[in-house]
Coordinates of C-alpha atoms and ligand atoms in Angstrom, one line a residue:
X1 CA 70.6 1.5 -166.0
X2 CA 70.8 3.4 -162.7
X3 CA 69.9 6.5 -164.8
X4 CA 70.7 9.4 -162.6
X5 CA 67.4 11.2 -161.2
X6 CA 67.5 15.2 -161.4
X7 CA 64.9 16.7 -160.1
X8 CA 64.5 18.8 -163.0
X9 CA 63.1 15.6 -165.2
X10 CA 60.1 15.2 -162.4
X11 CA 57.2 16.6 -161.9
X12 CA 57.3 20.1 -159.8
X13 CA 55.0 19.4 -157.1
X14 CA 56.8 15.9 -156.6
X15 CA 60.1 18.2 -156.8
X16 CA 59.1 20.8 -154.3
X17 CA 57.7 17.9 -151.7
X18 CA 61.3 16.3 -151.8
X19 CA 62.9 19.5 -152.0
X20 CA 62.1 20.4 -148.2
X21 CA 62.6 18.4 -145.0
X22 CA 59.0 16.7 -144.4
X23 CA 57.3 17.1 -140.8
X24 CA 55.3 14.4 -139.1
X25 CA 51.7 14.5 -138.8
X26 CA 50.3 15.1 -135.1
X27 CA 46.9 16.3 -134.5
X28 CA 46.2 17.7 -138.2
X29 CA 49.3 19.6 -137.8
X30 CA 53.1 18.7 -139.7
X31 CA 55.5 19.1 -137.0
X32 CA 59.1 18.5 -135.9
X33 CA 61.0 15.5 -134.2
X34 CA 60.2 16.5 -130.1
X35 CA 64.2 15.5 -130.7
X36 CA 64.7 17.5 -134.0
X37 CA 66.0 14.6 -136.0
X38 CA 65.6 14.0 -138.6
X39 CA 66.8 11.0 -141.2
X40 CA 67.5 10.4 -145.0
X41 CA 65.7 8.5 -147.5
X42 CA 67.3 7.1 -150.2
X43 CA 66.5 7.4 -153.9
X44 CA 67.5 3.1 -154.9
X45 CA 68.0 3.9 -158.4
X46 CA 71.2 6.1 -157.7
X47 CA 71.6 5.8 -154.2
X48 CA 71.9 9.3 -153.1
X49 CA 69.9 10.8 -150.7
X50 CA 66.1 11.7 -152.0
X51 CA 65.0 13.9 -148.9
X52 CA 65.0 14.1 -145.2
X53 CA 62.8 13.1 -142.9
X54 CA 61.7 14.0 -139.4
X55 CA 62.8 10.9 -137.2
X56 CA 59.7 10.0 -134.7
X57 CA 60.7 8.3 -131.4
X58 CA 59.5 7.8 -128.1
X59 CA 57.9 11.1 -127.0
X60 CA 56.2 11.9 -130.6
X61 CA 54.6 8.6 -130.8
X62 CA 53.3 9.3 -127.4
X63 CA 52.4 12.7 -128.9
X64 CA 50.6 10.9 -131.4
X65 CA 48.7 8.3 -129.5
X66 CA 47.7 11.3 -127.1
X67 CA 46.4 13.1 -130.2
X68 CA 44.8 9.7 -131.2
X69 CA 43.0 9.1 -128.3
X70 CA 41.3 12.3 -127.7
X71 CA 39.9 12.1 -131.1
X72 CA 38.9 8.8 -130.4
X73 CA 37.1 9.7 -126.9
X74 CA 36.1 12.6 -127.2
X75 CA 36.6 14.5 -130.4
X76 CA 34.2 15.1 -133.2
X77 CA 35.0 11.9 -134.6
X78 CA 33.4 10.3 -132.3
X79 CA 30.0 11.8 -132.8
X80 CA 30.2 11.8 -136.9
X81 CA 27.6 9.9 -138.3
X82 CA 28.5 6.5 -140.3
X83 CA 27.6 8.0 -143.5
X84 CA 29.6 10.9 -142.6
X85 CA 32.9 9.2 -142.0
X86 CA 32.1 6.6 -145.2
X87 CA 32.1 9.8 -147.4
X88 CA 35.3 11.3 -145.9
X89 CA 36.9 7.9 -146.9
X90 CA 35.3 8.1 -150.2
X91 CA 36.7 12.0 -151.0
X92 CA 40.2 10.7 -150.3
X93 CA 40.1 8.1 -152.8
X94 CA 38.7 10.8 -155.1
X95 CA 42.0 12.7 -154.0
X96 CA 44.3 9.5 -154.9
X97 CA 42.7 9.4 -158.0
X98 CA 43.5 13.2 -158.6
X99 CA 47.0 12.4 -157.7
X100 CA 48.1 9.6 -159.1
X101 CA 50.9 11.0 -161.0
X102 CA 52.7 12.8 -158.4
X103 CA 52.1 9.6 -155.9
X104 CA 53.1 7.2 -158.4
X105 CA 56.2 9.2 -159.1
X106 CA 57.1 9.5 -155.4
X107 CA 56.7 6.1 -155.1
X108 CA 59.2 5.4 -157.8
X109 CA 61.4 7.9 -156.4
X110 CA 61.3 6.4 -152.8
X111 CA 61.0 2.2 -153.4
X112 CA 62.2 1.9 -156.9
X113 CA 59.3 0.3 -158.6
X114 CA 59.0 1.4 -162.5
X115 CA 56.5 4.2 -162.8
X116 CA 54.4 2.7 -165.0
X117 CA 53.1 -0.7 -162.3
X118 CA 53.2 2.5 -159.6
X119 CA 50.9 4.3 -161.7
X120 CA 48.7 1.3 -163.0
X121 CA 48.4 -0.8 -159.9
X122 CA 49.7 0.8 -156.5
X123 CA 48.1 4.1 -156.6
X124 CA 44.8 2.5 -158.2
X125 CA 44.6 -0.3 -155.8
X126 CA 44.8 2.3 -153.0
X127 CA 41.7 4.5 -153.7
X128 CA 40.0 1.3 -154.8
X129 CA 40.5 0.6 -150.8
X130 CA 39.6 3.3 -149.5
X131 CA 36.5 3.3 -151.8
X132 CA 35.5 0.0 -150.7
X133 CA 36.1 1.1 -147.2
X134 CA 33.8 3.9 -147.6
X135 CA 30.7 1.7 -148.2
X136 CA 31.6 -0.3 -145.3
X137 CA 30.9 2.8 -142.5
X138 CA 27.4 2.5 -143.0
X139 CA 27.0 -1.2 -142.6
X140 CA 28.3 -2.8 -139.6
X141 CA 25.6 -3.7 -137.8
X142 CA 24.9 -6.1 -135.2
X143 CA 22.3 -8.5 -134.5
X144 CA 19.1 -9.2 -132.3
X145 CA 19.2 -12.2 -130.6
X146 CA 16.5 -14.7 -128.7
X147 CA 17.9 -16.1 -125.8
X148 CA 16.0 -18.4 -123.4
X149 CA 17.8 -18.1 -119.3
X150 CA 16.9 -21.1 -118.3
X151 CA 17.7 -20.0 -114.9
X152 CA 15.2 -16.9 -114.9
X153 CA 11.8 -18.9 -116.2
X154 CA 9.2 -16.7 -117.5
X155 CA 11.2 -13.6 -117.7
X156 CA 11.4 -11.8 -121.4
X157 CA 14.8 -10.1 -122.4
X158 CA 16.0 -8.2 -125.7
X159 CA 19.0 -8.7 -126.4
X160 CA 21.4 -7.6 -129.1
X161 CA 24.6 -7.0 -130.7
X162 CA 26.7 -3.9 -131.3
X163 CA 29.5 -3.6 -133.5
X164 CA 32.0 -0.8 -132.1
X165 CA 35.8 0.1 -133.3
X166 CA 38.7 -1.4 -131.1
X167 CA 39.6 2.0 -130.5
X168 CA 43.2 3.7 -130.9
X169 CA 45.4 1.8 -133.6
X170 CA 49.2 1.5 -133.9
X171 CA 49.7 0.8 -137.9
X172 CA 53.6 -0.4 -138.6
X173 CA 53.9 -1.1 -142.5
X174 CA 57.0 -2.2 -144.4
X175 CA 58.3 -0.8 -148.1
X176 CA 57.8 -3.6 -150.6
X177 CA 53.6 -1.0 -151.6
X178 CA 54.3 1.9 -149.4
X179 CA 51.0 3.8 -150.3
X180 CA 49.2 0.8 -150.9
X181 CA 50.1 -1.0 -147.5
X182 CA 49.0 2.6 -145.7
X183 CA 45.5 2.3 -147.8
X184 CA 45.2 -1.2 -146.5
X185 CA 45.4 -0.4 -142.7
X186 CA 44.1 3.1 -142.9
X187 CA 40.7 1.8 -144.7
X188 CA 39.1 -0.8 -142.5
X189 CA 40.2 1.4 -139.4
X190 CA 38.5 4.6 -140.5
X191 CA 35.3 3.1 -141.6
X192 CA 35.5 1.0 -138.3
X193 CA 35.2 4.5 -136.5
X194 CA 39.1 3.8 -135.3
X195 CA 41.8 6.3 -134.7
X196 CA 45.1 5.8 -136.1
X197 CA 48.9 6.3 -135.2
X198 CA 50.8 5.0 -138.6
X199 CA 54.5 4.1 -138.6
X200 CA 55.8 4.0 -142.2
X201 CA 58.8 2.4 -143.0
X202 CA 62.1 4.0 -142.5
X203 CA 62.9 3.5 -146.1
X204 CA 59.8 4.7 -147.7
X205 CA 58.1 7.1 -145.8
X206 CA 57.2 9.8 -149.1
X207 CA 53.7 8.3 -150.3
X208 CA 52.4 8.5 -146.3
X209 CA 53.4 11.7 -146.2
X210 CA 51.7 12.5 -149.0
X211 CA 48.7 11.0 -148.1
X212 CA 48.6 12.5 -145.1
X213 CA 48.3 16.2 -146.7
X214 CA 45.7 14.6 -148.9
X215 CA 43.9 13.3 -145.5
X216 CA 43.6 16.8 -143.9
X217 CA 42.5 18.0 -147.2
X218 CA 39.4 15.9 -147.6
X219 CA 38.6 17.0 -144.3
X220 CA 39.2 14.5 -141.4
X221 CA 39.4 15.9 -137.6
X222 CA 42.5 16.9 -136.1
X223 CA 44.1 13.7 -134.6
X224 CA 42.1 10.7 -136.8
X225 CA 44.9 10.1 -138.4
X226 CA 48.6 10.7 -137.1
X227 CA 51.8 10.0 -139.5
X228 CA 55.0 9.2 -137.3
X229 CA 58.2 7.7 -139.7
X230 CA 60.7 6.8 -138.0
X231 CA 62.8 3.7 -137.2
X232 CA 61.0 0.4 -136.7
X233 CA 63.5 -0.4 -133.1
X234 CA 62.4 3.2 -131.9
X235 CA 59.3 4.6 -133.0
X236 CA 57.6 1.2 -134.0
X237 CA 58.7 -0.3 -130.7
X238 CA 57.5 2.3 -128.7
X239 CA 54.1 2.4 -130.9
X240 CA 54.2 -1.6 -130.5
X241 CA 54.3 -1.2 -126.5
X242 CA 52.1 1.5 -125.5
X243 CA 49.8 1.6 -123.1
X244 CA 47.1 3.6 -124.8
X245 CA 46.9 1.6 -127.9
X246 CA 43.9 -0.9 -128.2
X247 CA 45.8 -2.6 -131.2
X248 CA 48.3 -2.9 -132.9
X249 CA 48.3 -4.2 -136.8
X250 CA 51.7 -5.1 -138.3
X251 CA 53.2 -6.0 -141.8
X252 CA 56.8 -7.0 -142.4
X253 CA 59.1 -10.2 -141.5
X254 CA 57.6 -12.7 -139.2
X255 CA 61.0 -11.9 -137.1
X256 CA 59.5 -8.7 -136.5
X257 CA 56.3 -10.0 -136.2
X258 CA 57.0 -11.7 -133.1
X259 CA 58.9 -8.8 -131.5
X260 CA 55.2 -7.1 -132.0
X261 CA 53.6 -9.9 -130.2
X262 CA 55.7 -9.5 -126.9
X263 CA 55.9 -5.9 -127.4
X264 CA 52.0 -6.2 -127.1
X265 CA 52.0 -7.9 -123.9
X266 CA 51.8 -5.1 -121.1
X267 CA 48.6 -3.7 -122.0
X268 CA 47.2 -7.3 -123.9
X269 CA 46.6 -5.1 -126.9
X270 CA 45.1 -6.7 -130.1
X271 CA 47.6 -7.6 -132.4
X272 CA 47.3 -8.5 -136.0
X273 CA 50.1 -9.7 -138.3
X274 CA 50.6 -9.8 -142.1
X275 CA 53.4 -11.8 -142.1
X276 CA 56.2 -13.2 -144.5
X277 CA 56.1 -16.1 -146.8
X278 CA 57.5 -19.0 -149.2
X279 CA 55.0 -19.7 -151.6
X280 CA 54.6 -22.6 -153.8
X281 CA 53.4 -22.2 -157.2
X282 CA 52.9 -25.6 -158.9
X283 CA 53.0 -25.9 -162.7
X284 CA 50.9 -29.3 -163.8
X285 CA 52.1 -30.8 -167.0
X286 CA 47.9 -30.6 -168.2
X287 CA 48.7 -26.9 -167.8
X288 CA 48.5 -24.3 -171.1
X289 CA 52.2 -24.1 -170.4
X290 CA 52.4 -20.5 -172.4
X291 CA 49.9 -19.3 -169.6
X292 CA 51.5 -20.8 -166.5
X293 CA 55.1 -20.1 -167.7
X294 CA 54.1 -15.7 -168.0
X295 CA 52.1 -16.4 -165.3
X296 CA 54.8 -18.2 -163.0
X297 CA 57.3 -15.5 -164.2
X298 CA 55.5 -12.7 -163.4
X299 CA 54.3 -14.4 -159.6
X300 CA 58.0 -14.0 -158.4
X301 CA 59.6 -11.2 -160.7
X302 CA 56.1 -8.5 -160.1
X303 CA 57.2 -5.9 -158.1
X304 CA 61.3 -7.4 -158.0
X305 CA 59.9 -10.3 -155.7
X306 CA 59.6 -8.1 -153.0
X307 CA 55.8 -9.8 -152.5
X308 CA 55.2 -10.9 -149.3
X309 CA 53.3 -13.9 -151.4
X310 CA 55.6 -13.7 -154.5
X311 CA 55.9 -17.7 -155.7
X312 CA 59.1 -18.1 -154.8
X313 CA 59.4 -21.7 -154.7
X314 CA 58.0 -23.1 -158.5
X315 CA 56.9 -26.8 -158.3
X316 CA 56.6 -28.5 -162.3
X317 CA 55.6 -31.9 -163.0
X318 CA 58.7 -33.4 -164.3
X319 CA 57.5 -34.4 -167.8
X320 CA 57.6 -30.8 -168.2
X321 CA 60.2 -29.5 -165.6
X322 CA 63.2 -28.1 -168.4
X323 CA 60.1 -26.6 -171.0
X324 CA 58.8 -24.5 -167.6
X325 CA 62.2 -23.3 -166.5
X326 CA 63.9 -22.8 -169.7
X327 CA 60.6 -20.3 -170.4
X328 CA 60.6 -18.6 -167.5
X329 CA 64.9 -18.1 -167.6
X330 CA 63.7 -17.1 -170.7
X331 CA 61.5 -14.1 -169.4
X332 CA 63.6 -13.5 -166.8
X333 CA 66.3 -12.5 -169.7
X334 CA 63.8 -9.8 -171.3
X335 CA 62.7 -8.1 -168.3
X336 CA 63.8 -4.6 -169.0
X337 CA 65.8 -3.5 -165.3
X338 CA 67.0 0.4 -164.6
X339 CA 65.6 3.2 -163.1
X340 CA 61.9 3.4 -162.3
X341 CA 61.5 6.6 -164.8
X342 CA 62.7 5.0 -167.7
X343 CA 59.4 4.4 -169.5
X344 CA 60.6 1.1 -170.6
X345 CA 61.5 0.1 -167.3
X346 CA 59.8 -3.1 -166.4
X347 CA 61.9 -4.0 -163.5
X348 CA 63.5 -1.0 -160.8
X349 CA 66.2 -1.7 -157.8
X350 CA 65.5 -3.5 -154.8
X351 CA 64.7 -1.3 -152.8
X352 CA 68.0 -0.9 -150.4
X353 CA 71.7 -1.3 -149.9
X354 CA 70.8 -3.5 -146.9
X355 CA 68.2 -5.6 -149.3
X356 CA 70.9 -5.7 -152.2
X357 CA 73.2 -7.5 -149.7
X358 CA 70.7 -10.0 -148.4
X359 CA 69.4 -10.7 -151.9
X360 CA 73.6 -11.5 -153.2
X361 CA 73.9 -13.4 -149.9
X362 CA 71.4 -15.8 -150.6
X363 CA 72.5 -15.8 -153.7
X364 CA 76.0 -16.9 -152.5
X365 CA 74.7 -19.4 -150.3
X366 CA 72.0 -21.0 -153.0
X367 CA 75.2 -21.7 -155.2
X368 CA 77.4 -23.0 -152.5
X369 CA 74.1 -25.6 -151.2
X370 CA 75.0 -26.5 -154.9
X371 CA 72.1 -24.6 -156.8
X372 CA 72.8 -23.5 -160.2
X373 CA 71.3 -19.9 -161.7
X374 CA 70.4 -20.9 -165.0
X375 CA 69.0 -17.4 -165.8
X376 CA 70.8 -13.9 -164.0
X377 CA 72.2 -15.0 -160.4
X378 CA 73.9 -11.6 -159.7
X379 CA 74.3 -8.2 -158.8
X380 CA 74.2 -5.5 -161.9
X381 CA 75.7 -2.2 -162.5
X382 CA 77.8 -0.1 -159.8
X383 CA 75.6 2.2 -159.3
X384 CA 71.8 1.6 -157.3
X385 CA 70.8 -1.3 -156.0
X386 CA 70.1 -3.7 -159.0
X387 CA 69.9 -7.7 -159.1
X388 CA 69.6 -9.8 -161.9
X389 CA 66.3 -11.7 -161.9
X390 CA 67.2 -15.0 -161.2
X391 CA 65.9 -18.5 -161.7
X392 CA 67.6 -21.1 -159.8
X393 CA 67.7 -25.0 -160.1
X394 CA 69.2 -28.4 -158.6
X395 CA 67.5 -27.2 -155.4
X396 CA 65.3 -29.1 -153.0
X397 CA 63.5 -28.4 -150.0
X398 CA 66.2 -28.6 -147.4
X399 CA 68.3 -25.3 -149.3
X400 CA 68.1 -22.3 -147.2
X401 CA 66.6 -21.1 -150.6
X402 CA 64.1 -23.0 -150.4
X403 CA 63.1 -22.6 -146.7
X404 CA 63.6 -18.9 -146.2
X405 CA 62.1 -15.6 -147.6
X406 CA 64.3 -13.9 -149.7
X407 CA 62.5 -11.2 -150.6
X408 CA 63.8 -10.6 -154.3
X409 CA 63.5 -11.6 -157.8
X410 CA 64.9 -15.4 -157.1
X411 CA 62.8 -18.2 -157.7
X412 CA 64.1 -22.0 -156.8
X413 CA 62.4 -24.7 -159.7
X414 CA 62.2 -28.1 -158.6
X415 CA 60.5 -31.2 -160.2
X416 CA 57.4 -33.1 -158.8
X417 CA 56.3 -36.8 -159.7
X418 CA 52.7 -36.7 -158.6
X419 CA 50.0 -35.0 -156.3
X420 CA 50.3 -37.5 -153.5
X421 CA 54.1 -36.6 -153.4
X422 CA 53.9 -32.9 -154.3
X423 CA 51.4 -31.7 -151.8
X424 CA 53.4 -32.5 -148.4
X425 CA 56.6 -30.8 -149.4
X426 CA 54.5 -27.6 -150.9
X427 CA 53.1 -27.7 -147.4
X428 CA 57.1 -28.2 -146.0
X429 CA 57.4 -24.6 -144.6
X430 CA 56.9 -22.3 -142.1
X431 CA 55.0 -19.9 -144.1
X432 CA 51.3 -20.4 -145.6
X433 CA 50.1 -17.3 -147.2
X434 CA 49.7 -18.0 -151.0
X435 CA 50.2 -20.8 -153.3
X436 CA 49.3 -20.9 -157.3
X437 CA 48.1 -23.7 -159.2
X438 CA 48.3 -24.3 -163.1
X439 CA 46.1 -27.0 -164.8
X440 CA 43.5 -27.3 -166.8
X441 CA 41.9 -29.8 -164.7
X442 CA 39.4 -28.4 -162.6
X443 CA 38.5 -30.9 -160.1
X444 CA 42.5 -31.6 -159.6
X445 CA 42.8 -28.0 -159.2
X446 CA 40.1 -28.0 -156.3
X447 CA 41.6 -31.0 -154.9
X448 CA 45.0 -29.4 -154.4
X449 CA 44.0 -26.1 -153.5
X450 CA 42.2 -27.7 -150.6
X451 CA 45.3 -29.1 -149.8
X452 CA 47.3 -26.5 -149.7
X453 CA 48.1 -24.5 -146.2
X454 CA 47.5 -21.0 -147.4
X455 CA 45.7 -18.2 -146.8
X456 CA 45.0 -17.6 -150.6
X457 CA 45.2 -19.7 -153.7
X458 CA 45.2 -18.6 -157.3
X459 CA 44.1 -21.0 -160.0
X460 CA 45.2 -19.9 -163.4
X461 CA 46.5 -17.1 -162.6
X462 CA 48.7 -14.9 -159.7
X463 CA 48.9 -12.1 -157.5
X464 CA 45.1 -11.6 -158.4
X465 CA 44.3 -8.8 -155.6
X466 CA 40.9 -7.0 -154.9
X467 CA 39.5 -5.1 -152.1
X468 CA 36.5 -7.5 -151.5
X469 CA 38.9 -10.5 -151.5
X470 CA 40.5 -11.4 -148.0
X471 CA 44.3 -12.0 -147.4
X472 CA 46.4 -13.4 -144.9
X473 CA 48.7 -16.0 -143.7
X474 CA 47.9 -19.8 -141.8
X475 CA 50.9 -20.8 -139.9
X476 CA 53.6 -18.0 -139.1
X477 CA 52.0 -15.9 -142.5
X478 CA 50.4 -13.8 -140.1
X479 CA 47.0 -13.4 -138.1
X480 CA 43.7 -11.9 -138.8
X481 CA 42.6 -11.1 -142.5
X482 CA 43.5 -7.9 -144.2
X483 CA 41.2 -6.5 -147.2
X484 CA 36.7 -7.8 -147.4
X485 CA 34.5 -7.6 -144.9
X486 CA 37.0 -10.1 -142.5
X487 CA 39.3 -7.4 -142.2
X488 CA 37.0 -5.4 -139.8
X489 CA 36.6 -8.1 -137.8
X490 CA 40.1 -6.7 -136.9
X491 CA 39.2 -3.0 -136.6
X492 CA 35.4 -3.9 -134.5
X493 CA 34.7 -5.6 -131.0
X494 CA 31.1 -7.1 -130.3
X495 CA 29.0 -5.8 -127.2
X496 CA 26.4 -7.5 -125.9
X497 CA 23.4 -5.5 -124.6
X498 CA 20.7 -7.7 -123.2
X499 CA 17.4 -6.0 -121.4
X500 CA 14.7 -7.5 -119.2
X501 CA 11.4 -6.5 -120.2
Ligands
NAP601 P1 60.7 -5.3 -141.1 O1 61.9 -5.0 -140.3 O2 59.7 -6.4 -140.6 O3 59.9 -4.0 -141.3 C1 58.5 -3.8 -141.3 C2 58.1 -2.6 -140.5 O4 58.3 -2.9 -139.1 C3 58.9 -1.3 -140.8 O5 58.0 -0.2 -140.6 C4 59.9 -1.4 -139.7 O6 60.5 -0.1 -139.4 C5 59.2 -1.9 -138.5 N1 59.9 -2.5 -137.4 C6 61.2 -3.0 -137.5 N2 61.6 -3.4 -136.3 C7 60.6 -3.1 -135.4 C8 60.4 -3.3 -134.0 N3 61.3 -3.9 -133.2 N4 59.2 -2.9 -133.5 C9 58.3 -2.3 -134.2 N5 58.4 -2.1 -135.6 C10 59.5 -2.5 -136.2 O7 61.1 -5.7 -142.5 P2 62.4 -5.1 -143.3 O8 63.6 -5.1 -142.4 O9 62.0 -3.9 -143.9 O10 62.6 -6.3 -144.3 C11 63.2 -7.5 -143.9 C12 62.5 -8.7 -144.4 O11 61.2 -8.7 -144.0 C13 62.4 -8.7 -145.9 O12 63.6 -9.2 -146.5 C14 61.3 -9.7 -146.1 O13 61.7 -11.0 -146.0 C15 60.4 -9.3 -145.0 N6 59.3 -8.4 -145.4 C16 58.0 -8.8 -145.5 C17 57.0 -8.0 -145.9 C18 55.6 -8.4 -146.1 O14 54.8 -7.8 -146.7 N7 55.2 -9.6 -145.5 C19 57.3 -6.7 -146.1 C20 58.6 -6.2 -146.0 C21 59.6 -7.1 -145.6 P3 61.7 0.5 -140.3 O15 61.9 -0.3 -141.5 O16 61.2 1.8 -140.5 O17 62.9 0.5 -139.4
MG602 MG1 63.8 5.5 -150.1

């Protein structure tokens, strides 16, 4: 438990990158705060201070976007060739792949997460991005169309479609997959032809730095791709509002969220949200109840519940309501939680103070609505920012813990009668970005999935993710699709060219 991190017991490169203050990344070079700032990371496990940071504001961002822009009108990457750019994409997944060690331990050092899910699932799912990416470059293409004007009779036209990036894109992304969430925005926008300005977040900025070395090494033009961190009501506001960005993709709290949309307003920039949620995840009595209860466990403990579409609210048919929750309270006692490095690790700290206190404080206010933990419902240890995972009960859907995103290992179990009663209170939030079903009945299992407001469902299983398979939220989840080919539907605008013959 909060074992204390020397950097002795890491890896040297990861030591020697946290050893020095780390620049920000303007025009292929690593540079200074304009202000000479700079800020600390934290290390979650211990709580001391991992490294410092230079803190971006105002003037670098506009540094940034400058850089950003001429890249994007006039620089080099403008003239590469599809297949060009698609193999740049592809030689920095190679990199990731080379890396994945030293990422995966920065990433533990940085957000907390146990070393061995950084190293099996963040850093893979990354370069599988980018790789997936890659083959996109070469094939968006537009279409030839035959239209009739039946205002010009007997002329002939051609007409056709062309498939062009959006143009200079502000990237904000929060701390729950630092490296991962960068690989999801940088992807799509590279092979979209895009220029990037990317905002990590202020509490896990390592992994983007990172990457960014890794991106000048495989070769991309000065300015492609720019790495500002920096605080989200400074340097993401100011990235949020200006004037030279075409578009701005965001992913954090739907709070936030809407502070992007206004900020968006002056120049009517594009905006695109990944948003938070409160996902159902209902357990059917027909269910192999051995699957669904790992299964259930592991959709709101994976990753400390700090999932944007963790399944935070767990729906059981009642015939089966104590046999669910007394096996999932029953998982939630064996998961292993300390530091990252521990090899047996299966559960790290939350990832901040600040997150430590909102986690306890829902907590608080769960018990006081007159829930009742029946496994962990606590802080743990003194040291690092630890919570118990939790599973709470004698809740229903007017509990703040049922309504609202907490963002932790805290799951609220409440009993359903039937499908005709179930599926309006799954539906009872704000929120619709994921939902899981367990049953064994595959037309019932349609049936309710096409019921469900959310942007993904999961039969039989949870937090199934792959590049080819689109995410995002309906309602205040988010807008726009991250991740297939919908995603550069976010990164491309159509032009219409039509010629009279
Ligand atoms: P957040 O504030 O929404 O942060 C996400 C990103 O937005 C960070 O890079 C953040 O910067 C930046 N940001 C903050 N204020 C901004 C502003 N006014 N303009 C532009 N950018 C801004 O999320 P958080 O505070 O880290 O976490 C709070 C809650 O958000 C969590 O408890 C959880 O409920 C939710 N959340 C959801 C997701 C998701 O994947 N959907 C991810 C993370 C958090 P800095 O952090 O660097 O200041
Ligand atoms: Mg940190």
């Amino acid at each position: 438990m909060g074992v204390a991190v020397s950097p002795f017991q890491i890896d040297s490169r990861v030591a020697d990158f946290i050893d020095k203050p780390r620049k920000m990344l303007i025009d292929g070079k690593w540079v200074n705060a304009a202000s000479g700032k700079t800020f600390p990371t934290y290390n979650p496990a211990t709580g001391e201070v991992l490294a410092q940071i230079a803190e971006g504001d105002r003037a670098d961002i506009d540094a940034a976007v400058k850089a950003a822009r001429k890249a994007f009108d006039s620089g080099p990457w403008s003239r590469m060739t599809p297949s060009e750019r698609g193999k740049l994409i592809w030689k920095l997944a190679d990199l990731l792949d080379e890396h994945v060690e030293e990422l995966a331990t920065l990433e533990t050092l940085d957000n907390g997460k146990a070393l061995t899910i950084a190293r099996a699932a963040d850093v893979p799912l990354a370069a599988d991005m980018f790789r997936y990416m890659a083959g996109w470059a070469t094939k968006l293409e537009g279409t030839t169309i035959p239209i009739s004007v039946p205002y010009t009779p007997g002329a002939q036209y051609l007409a056709y479609t062309l498939r062009e990036p959006v143009g200079v894109i502000g990237q904000i992304i929060p701390w729950n997959f630092p490296l991962l969430m960068a690989a999801w925005k940088l992807g799509p926008a590279l092979a979209s032809g895009c220029t990037v300005v990317l905002k990590p977040a202020e509490q896990t900025p390592l992994s983007a730095l990172r990457l960014g070395e890794l991106i000048l090494e495989a070769g991309f033009p000065d300015g492609v791709v720019n790495i500002v961190p920096g605080y989200g009501e400074t340097a993401g506001a100011a990235l949020a509002a200006h004037d030279a960005v075409d578009k701005v993709a965001f992913t954090g709290s739907t709070e936030v969220g809407k502070l992007i949309v206004h900020a968006a307003t002056g120049n009517l920039k594009k905006v695109s949200l990944e948003l938070g949620g409160k996902s159902p995840n209902v357990v059917f009595k027909d269910s192999d109840l051995d699957t669904a209860i790992a299964g259930s466990a592991s959709a709101i403990f994976f990753n400390h519940g700090q999932c944007c579409c963790a399944g935070s609210r767990l729906y059981v048919e009642r015939p089966v309501f104590d046999r669910v929750v007394d096996g999932v309270a029953a998982q939630a006692k064996k998961i292993k939680v300390g530091s990252g490095l521990e090899p047996e690790t299966s559960m790290g700290p939350l990832v901040s103070e600040e997150q430590l206190q909102r986690v306890c404080n829902y907590l608080e206010i769960g018990m006081a609505e007159g829930a009742k933990a029946v496994s962990g419902g606590k802080k743990l240890g003194n040291k690092g920012y630890f919570v118990e995972p939790t599973v709470l009960v004698n809740t229903k859907e007017s509990m703040k813990v049922v309504q609202e995103e907490i963002f932790g290992p805290v799951v609220a179990a409440i009993p359903f009668d039937d499908v005709e009663e179930l599926m309006p209170r799954a539906n009872d939030t704000v929120y619709g970005l994921a939902a899981g079903i367990w049953t064994k009945d595959i037309s019932k299992a349609h049936k309710v999935a096409a019921g469900l407001r959310a942007g993904t469902v999961w039969i039989n299983c949870y937090n199934i993710f792959d590049a080819a398979l689109p995410f995002g939220g309906y309602k205040q989840s988010g807008w726009g699709r991250e991740m297939g080919k919908d995603v550069l539907e976010l990164y491309t605008q159509t032009k219409a060219v039509c010629t009279r013959l």
